PDB file of C-alpha atoms in Angstrom:
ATOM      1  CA  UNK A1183      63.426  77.308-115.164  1.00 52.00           C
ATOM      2  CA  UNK A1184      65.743  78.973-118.044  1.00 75.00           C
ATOM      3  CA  UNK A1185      69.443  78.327-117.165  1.00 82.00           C
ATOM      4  CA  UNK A1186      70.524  81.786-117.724  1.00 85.00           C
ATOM      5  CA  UNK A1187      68.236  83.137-115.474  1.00 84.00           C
ATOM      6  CA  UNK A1188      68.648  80.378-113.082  1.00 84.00           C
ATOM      7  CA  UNK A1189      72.038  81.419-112.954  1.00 90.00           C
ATOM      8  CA  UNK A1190      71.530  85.107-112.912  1.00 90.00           C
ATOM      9  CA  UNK A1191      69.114  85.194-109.966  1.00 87.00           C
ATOM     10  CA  UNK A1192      72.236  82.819-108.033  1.00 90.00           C
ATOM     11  CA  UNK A1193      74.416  85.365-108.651  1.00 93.00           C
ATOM     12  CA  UNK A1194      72.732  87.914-107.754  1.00 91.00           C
ATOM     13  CA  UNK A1195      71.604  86.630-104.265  1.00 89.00           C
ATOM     14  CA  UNK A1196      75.466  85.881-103.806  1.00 92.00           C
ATOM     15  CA  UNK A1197      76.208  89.365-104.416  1.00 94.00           C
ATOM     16  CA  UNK A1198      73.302  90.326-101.799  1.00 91.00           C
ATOM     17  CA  UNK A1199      74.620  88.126 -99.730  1.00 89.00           C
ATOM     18  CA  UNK A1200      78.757  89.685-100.455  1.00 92.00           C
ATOM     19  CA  UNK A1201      78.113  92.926-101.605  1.00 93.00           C
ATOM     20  CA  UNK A1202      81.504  94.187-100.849  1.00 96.00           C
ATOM     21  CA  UNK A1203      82.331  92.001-104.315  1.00 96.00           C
ATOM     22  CA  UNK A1204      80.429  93.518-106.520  1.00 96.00           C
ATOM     23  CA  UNK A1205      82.715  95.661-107.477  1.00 97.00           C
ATOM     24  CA  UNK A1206      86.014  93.235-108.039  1.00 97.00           C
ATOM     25  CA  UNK A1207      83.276  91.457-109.890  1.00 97.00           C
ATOM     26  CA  UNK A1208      82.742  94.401-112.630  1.00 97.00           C
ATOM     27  CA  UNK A1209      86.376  94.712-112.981  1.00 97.00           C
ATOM     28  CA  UNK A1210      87.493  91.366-113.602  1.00 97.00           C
ATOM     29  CA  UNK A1211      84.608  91.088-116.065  1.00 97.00           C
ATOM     30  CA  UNK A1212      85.384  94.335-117.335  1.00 97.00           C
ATOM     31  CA  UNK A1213      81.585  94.921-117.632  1.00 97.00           C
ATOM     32  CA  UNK A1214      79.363  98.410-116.094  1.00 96.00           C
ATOM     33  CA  UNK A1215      76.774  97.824-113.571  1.00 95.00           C
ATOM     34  CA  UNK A1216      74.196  98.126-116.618  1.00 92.00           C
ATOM     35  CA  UNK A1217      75.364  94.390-117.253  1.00 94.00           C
ATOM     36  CA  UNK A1218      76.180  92.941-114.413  1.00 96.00           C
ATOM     37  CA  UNK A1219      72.179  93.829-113.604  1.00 91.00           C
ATOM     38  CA  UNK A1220      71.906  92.133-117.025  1.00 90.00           C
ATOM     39  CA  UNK A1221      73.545  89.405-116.068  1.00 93.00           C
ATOM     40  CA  UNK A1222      71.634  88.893-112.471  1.00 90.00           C
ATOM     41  CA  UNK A1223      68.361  89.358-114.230  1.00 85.00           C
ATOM     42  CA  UNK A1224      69.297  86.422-116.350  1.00 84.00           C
ATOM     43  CA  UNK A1225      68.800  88.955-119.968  1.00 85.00           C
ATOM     44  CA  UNK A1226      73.083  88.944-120.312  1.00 89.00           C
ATOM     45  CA  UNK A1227      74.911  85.133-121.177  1.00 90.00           C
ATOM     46  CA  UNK A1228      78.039  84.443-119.729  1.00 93.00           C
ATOM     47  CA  UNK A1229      80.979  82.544-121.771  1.00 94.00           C
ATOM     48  CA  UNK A1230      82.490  79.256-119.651  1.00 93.00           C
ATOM     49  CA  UNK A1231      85.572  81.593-118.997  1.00 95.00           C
ATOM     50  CA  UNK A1232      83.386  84.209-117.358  1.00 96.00           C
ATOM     51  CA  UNK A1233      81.150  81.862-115.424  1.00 96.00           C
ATOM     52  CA  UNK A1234      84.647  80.402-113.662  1.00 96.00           C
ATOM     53  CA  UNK A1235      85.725  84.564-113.031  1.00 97.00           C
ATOM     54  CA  UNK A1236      82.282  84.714-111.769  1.00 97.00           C
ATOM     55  CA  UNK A1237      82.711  81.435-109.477  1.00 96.00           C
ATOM     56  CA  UNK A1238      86.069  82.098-108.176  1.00 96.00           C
ATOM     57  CA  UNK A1239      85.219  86.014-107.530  1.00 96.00           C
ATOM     58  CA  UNK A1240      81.994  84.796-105.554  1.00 95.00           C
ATOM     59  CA  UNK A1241      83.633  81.526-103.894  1.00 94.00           C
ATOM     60  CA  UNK A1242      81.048  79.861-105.394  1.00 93.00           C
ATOM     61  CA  UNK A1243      81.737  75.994-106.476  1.00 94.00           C
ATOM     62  CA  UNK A1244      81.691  76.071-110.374  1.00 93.00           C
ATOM     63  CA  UNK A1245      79.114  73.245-109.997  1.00 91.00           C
ATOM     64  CA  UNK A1246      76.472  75.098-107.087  1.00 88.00           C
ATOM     65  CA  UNK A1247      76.824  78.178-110.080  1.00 88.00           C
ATOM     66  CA  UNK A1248      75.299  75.814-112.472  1.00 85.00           C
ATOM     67  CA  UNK A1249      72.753  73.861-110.672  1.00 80.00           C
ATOM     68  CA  UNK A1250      69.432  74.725-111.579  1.00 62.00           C
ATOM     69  CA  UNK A1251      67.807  72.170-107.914  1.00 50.00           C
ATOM     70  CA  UNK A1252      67.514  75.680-106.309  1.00 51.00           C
ATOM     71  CA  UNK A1253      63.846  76.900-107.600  1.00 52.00           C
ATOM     72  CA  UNK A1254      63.310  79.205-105.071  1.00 55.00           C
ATOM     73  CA  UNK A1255      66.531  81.347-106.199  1.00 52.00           C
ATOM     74  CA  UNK A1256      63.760  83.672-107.932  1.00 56.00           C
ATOM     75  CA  UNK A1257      61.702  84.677-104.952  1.00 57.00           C
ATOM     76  CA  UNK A1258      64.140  86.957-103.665  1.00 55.00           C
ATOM     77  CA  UNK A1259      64.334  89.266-106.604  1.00 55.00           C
ATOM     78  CA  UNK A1260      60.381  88.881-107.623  1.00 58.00           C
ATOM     79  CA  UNK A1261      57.636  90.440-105.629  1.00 58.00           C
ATOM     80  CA  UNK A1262      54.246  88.135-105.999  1.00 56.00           C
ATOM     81  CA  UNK A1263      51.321  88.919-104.183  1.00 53.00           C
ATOM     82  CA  UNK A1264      51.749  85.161-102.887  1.00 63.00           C
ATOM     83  CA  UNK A1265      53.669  82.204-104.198  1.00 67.00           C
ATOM     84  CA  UNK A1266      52.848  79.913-107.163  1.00 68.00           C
ATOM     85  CA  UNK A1267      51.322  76.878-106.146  1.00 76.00           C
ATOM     86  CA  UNK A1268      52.848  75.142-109.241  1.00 77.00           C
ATOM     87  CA  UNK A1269      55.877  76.540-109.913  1.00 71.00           C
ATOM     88  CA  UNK A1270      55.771  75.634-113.636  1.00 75.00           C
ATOM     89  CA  UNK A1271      53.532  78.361-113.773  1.00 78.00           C
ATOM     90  CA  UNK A1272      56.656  81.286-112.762  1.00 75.00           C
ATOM     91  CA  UNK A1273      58.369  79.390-114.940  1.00 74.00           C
ATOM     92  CA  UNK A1274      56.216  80.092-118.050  1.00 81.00           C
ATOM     93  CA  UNK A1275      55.005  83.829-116.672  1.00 80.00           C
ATOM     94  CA  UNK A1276      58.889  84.471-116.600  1.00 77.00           C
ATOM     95  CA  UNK A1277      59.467  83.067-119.950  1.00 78.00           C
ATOM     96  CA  UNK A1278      57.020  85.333-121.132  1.00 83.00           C
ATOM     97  CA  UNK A1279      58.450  88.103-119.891  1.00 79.00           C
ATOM     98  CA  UNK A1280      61.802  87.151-121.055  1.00 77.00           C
ATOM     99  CA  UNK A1281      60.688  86.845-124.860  1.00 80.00           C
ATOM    100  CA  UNK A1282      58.683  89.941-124.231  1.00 82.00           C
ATOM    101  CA  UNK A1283      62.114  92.090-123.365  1.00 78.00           C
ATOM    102  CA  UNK A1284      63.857  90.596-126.379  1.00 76.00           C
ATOM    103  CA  UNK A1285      61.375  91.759-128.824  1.00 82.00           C
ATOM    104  CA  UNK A1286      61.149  94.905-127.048  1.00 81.00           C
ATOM    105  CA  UNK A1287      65.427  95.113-127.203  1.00 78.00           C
ATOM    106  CA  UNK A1288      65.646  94.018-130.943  1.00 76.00           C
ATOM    107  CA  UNK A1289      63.483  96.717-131.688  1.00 77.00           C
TER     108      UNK A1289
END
C-alpha cells in the first residue's frame, strides 16, 4: 500500500474515532479542512515535524502513525461492493486512482 495514503487513511479513522480533535488538529498545522481531507485521503505529504504534531495531537505512538501492518485501514473510507480477495489488487486500483488525480491536479 502507498505510505502516504497508508498514513492518511490512519489518521483519518483516528479522527473518526476523536472527532472533537479535528479541530486543534487544523490549528496546530495551520492547514483548512480542504487539506487536512488532503491529508486523510493520502493526496497531501506531511514533513517529520508535522507527522510528530499529528502524533502527539492524536495520542497516537509516532511508530503505530507509521506502520503500514494495518491493511484494512482503507475499508473504512472506501465503499466496495465486496472486499478484494487479494488485496494487491486495492492496492494497484488505488494507485491508479492516485496517479489519475495528479494528472488531473497538474493540469
Amino acid at each position: 500500500m502507498n505510505k502516504i495514503r497508508s498514513i492518511g487513511y490512519t489518521i483519518d479513522c483516528l479522527l473518526d474515532d476523536n472527532k472533537e480533535l479535528r479541530e486543534p488538529l487544523k490549528t496546530k498545522l495551520n492547514i483548512s479542512e480542504y487539506d487536512l481531507k488532503r491529508i486523510c485521503a493520502g493526496r497531501l505529504t506531511l514533513s517529520p515535524t508535522s507527522l510528530r504534531i499529528v502524533s502527539e495531537t492524536l495520542k497516537c505512538p509516532f511508530k503505530d502513525l507509521l506502520m503500514t501492518s494495518n491493511t484494512d485501514s482503507y475499508q473504512r473510507k472506501l465503499s466496495c461492493r465486496t472486499s478484494f480477495s487479494n488485496p494487491e489488487n486495492c492496492d494497484k486500483i488505488l494507485d491508479i486512482i492516485d496517479s489519475f488525480i495528479d494528472i488531473k491536479e497538474a493540469l
